[in-house]
Coordinates of C-alpha atoms and ligand atoms in Angstrom, one line a residue:
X1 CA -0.4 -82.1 -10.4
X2 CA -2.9 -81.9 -13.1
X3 CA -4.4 -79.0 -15.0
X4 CA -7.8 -79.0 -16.6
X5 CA -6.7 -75.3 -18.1
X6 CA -8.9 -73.0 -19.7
X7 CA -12.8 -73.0 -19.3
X8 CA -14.0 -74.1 -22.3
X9 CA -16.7 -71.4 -24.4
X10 CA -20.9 -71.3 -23.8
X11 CA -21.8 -74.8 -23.1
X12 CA -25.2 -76.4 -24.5
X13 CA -27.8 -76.5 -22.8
X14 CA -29.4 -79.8 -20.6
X15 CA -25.5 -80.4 -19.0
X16 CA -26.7 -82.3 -16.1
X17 CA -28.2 -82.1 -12.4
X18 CA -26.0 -80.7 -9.4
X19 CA -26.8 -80.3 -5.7
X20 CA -25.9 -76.8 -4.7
X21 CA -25.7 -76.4 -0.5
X22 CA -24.2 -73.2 0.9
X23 CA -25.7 -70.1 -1.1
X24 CA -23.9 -67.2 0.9
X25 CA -21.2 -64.8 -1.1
X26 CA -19.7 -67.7 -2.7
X27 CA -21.9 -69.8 -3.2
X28 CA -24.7 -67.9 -5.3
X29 CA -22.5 -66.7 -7.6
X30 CA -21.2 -70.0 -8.1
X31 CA -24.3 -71.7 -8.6
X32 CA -25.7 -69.2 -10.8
X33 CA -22.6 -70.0 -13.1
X34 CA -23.8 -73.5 -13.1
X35 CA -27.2 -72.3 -14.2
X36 CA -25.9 -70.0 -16.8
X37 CA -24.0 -73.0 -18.2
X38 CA -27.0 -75.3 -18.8
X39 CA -26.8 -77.3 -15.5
X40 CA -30.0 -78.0 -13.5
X41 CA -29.7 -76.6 -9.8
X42 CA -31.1 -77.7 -6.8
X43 CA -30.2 -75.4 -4.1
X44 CA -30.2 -76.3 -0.5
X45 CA -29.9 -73.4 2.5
X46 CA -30.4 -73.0 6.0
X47 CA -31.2 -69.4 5.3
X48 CA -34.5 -68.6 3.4
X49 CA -33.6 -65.7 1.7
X50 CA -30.5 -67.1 0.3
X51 CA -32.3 -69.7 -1.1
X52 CA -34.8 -67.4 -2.8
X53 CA -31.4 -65.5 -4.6
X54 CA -31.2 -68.9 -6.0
X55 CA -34.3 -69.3 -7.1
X56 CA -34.5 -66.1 -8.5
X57 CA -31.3 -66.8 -10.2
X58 CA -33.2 -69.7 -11.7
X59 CA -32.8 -72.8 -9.7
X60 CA -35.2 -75.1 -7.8
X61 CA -35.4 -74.9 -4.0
X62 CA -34.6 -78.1 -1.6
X63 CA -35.9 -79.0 1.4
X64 CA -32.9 -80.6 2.5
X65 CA -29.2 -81.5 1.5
X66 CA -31.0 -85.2 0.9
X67 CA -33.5 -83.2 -1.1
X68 CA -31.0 -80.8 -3.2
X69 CA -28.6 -84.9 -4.0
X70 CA -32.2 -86.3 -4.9
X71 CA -31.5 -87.6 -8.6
X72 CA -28.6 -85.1 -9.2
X73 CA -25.2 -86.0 -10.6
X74 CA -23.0 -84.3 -8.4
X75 CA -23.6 -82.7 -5.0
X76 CA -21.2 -79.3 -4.6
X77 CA -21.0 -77.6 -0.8
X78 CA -19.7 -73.9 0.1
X79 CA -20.2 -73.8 3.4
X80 CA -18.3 -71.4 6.2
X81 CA -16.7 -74.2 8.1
X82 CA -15.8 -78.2 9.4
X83 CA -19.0 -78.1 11.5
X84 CA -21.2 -77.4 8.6
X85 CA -19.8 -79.7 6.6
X86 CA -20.1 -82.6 8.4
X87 CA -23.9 -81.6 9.7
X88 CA -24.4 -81.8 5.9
X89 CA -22.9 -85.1 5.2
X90 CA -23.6 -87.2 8.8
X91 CA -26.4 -84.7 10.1
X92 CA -30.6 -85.7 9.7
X93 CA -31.7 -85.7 5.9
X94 CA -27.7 -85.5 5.2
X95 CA -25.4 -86.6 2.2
X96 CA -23.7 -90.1 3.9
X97 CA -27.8 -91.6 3.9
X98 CA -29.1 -89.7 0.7
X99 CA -26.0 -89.7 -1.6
X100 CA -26.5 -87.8 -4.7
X101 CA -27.6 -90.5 -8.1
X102 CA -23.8 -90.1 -9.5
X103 CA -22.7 -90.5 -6.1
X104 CA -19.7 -87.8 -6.2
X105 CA -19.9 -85.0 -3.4
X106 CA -17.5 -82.4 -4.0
X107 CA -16.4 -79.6 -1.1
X108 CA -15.8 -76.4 -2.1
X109 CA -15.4 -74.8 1.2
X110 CA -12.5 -74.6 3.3
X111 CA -12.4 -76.8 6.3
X112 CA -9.9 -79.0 8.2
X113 CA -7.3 -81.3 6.3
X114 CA -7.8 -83.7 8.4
X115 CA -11.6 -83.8 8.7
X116 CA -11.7 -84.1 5.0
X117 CA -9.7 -87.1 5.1
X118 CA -12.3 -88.6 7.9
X119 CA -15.2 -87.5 5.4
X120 CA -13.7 -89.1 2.5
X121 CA -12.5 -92.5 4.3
X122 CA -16.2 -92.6 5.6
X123 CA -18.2 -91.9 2.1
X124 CA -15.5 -94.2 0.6
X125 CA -17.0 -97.1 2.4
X126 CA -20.5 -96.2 1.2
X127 CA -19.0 -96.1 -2.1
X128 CA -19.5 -92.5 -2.7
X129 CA -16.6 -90.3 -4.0
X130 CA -15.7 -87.4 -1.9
X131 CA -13.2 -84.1 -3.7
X132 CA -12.3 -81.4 -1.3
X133 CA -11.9 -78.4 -4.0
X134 CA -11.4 -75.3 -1.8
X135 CA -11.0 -72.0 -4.1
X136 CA -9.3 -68.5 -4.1
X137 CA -10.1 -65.6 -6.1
X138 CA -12.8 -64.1 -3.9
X139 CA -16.5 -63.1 -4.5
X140 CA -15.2 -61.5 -7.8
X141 CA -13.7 -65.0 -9.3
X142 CA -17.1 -66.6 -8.1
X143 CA -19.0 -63.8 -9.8
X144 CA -16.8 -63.9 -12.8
X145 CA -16.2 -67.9 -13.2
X146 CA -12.5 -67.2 -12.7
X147 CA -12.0 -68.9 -9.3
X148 CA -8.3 -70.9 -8.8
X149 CA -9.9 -74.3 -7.8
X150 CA -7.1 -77.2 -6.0
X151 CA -8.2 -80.5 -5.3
X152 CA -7.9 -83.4 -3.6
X153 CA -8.8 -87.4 -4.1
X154 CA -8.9 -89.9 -6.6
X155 CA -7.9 -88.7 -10.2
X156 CA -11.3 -90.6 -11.7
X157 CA -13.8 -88.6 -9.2
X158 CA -11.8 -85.3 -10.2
X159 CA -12.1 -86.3 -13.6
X160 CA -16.0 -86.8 -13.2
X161 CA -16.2 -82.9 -11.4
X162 CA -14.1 -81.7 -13.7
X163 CA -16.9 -80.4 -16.5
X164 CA -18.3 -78.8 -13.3
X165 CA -15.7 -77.6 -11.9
X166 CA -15.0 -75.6 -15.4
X167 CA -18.3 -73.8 -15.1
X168 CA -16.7 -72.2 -12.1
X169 CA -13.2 -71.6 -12.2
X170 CA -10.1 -71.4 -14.8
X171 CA -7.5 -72.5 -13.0
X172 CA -8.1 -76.2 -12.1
X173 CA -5.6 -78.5 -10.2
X174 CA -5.6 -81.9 -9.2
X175 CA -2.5 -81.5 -6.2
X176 CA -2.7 -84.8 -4.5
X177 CA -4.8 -87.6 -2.5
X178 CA -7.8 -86.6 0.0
X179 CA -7.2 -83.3 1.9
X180 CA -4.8 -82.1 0.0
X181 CA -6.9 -79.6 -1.5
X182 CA -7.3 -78.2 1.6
X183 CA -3.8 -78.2 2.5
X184 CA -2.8 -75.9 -0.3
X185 CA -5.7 -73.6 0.2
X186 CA -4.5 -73.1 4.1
X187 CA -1.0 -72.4 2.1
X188 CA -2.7 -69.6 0.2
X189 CA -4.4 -68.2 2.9
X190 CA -1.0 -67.8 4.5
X191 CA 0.5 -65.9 2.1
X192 CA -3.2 -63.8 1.8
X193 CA -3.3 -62.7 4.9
X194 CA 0.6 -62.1 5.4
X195 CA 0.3 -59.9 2.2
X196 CA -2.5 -58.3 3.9
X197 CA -0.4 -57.1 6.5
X198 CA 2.4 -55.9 5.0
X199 CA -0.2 -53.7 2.7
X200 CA -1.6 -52.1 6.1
X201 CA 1.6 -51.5 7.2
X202 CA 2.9 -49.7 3.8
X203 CA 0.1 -47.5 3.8
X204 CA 0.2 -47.1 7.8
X205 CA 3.8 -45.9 7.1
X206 CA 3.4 -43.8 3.9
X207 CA -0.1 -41.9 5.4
X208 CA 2.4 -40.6 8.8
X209 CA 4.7 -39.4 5.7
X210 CA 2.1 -37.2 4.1
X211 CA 2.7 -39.7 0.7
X212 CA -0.7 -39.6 -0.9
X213 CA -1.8 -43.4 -1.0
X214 CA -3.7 -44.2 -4.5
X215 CA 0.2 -42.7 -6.2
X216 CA 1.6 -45.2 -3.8
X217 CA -0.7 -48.2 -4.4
X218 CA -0.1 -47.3 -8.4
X219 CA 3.6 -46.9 -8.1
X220 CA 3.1 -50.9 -6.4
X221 CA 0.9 -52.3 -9.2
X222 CA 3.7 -51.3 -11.3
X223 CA 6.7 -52.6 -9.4
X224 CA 7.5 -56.5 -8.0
X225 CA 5.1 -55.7 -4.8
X226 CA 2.2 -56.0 -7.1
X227 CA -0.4 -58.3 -6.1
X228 CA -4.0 -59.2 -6.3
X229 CA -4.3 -58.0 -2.4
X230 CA -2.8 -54.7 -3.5
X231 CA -5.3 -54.3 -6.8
X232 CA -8.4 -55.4 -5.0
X233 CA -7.7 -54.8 -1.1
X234 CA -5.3 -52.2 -1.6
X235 CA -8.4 -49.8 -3.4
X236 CA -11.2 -50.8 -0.6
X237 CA -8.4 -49.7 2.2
X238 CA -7.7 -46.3 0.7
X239 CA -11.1 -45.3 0.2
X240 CA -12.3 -46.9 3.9
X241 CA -14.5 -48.8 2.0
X242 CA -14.8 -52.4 4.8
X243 CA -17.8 -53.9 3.2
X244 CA -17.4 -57.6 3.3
X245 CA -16.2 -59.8 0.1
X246 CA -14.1 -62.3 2.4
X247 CA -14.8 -61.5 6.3
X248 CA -12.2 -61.0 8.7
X249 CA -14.3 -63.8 10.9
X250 CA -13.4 -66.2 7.6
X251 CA -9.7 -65.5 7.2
X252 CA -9.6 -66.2 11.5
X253 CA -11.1 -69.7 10.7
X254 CA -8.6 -70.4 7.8
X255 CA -5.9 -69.0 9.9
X256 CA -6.8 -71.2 12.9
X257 CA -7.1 -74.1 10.4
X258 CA -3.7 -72.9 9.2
X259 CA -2.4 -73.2 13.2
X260 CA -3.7 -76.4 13.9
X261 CA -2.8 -78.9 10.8
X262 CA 0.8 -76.9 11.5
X263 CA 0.8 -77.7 15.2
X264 CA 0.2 -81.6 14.3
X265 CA 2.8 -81.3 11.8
X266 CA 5.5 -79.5 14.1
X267 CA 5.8 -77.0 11.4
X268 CA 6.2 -73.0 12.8
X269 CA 4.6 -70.5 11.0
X270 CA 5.9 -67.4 12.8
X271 CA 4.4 -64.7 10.7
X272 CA 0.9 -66.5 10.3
X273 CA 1.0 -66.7 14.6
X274 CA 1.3 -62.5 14.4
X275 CA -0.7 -62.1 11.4
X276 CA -3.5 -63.7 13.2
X277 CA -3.2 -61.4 16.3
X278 CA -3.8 -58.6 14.0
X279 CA -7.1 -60.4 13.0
X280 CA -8.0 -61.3 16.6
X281 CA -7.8 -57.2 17.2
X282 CA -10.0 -56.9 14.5
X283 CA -13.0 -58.7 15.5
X284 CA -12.7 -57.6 19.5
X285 CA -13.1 -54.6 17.9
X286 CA -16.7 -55.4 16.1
X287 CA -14.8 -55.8 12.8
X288 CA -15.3 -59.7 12.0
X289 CA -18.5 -59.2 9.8
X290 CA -15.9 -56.8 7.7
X291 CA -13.9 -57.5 4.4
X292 CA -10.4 -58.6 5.0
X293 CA -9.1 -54.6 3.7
X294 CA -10.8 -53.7 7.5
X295 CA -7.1 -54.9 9.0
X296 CA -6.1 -51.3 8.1
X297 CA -8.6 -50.7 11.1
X298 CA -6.3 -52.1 13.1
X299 CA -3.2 -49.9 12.0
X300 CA -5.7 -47.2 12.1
X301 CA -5.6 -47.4 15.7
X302 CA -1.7 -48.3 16.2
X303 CA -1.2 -44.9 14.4
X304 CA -3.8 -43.0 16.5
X305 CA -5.6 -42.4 13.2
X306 CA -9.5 -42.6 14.8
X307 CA -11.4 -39.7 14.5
X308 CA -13.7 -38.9 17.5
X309 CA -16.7 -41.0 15.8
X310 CA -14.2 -44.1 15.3
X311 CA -13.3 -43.3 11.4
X312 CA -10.5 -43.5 10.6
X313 CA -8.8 -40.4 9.0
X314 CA -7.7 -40.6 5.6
Ligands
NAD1 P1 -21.1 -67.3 3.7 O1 -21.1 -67.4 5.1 O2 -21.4 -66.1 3.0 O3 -22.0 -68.5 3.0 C1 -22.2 -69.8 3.6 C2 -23.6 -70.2 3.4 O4 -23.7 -71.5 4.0 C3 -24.6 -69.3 4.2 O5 -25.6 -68.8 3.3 C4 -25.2 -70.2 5.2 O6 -26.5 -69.9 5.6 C5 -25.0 -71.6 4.6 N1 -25.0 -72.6 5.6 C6 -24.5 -72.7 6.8 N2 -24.7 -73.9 7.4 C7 -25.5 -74.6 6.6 C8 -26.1 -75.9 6.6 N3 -25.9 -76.7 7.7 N4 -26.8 -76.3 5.5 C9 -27.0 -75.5 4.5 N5 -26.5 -74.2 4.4 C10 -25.7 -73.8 5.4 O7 -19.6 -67.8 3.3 P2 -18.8 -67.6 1.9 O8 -18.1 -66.3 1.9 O9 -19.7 -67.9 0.8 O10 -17.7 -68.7 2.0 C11 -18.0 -70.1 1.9 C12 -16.7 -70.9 2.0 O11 -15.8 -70.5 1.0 C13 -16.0 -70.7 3.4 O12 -15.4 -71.9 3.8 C14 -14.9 -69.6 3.0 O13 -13.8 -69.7 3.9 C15 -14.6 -70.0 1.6 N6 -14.1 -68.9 0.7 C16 -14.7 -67.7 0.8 C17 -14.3 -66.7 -0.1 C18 -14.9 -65.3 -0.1 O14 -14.3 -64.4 -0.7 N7 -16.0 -65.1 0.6 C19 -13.2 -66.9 -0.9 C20 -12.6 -68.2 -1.0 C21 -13.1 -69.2 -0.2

């Protein structure tokens, strides 16, 4: 594994050219990073108004993902899932037949393993570099330029991303060959949304015990239960506060993702398979558009804890 370490201080200006596709709650904040550290960006979405945030953020609006690779250095995607992906790289007007100038596309979503590994064996033999670079940290470490960014591919491409890759995160890892960027994120979303779980269930248990939850979420900061879920989720819960930062919908798709490369591997993941269960609750109940914290919904109603209009009590 290699570290890039700490994000250097404000860049000069005139860096370079990157391709930004996918501007939703990742994505714009990570491509206004770029902007703010002298890159030029030409953003590519399917949705018009998040291409005008771009804009308005100060980059130059594409036609196409050909059209957003046309003469840039470095093509970067954030886009919800596999499917995307691969419309953007095989699809009409996509990356395989309009490569960007420096030929290097680098992934930033999360998406199948093993898809990734097709994508980069295919771009390979149109001699275009291909790094899946999934990230954690939320819309907060996009916002901030904090993001924990793990890679995957040939040490030479990540070594070409890597000046763009510090515009947008602070921890940066090279942790293997192609896909296995991917593999690690799936890791981390196993131990996200397990964490997740055990925080609904603390404060499940605590609120039928009358404990008041913020001194129970402190008295957990301060203790070895701590955790980022705890800090961030842990607040949003408490004050039934579900607006989305990381949708329920999203942590399904990384959890299915999760499911799937285990499946293939033989590998049981017991606590993941009822973790998810928890999340499939969720969204039958109109709750997949909602921030990860929304699980508590679900304990919420295990604990008969609905008021009449469908609150929950607090
Ligand atoms: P999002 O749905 O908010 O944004 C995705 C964007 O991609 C949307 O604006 C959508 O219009 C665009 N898009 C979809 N198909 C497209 C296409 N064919 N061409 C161009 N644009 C297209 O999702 P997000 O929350 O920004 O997440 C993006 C990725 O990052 C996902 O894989 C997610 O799992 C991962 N991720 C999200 C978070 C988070 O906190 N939101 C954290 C870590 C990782």
């Amino acid at each position: 594994m290699s570290d890039l370490g700490e994000r250097t201080a404000v860049p000069p200006q005139g860096k370079g050219c990157v391709g930004f596709i996918g501007l939703g709650t990742m994505g714009r904040e990570m491509a206004a990073n770029l902007l703010k550290a002298g890159y030029r960006v030409q953003a590519f979405d399917v949705i018009p108004a998040a291409l005008d945030t771009a804009v308005a953020a100060g980059g130059v609006a594409a036609t196409s993902p050909a059209n957003a690779a046309e003469g840039a250095d470095i093509a970067v995607l954030m886009l919800p899932d596999t499917p995307q992906v691969e419309e953007v790289i095989y699809g009409e007007n996509g990356l395989l037949v309009a490569p960007p100038a420096g030929r290097l596309i680098v992934d930033m979503s999360t998406i199948s393993p093993v898809a990734t590994r097709r994508i980069h064996a295919d771009l390979a033999e149109a001699g275009v570099a291909f790094i899946d670079a999934p990230v954690s940290g939320g819309s907060i470490g996009a916002k901030n330029a904090t993001l924990s960014i793990m890679a995957g591919g040939e040490a030479s491409a990540f070594a070409r991303a890597a000046p763009v890759l510090r515009a947008m995160g602070t921890t940066i890892s090279l942790v293997g060959a192609a896909g296995a960027g991917q593999t690690v994120k799936l890791c981390n979303q196993l131990v996200c949304g397990i964490n997740i779980q055990a925080i609904c269930e603390a404060l499940a248990l605590a609120r039928a015990s009358g404990v008041d939850l913020a001194q129970l979420r402190s008295v957990l900061l301060g203790g070895s239960a701590n955790s980022w879920m705890i800090e961030n989720l842990g607040a949003a819960m408490i004050a039934g506060d579900d607006s989305a930062g990381f949708r329920i919908d999203l942590m399904l798709k990384d959890l299915r993702l999760a499911h799937d490369h285990a499946q293939a591997l033989s590998v049981p993941l017991p606590a993941t398979a009822l973790v998810t269960s928890q999340y499939v609750d969720a969204r039958v109940h109109g709750e997949g558009h909602c921030g990860n914290q929304a699980l508590f919904r679900v304990y919420d109603r295990m604990t008969n804890q609905l008021r009449d209009d469908g609150g929950a009590r607090r």
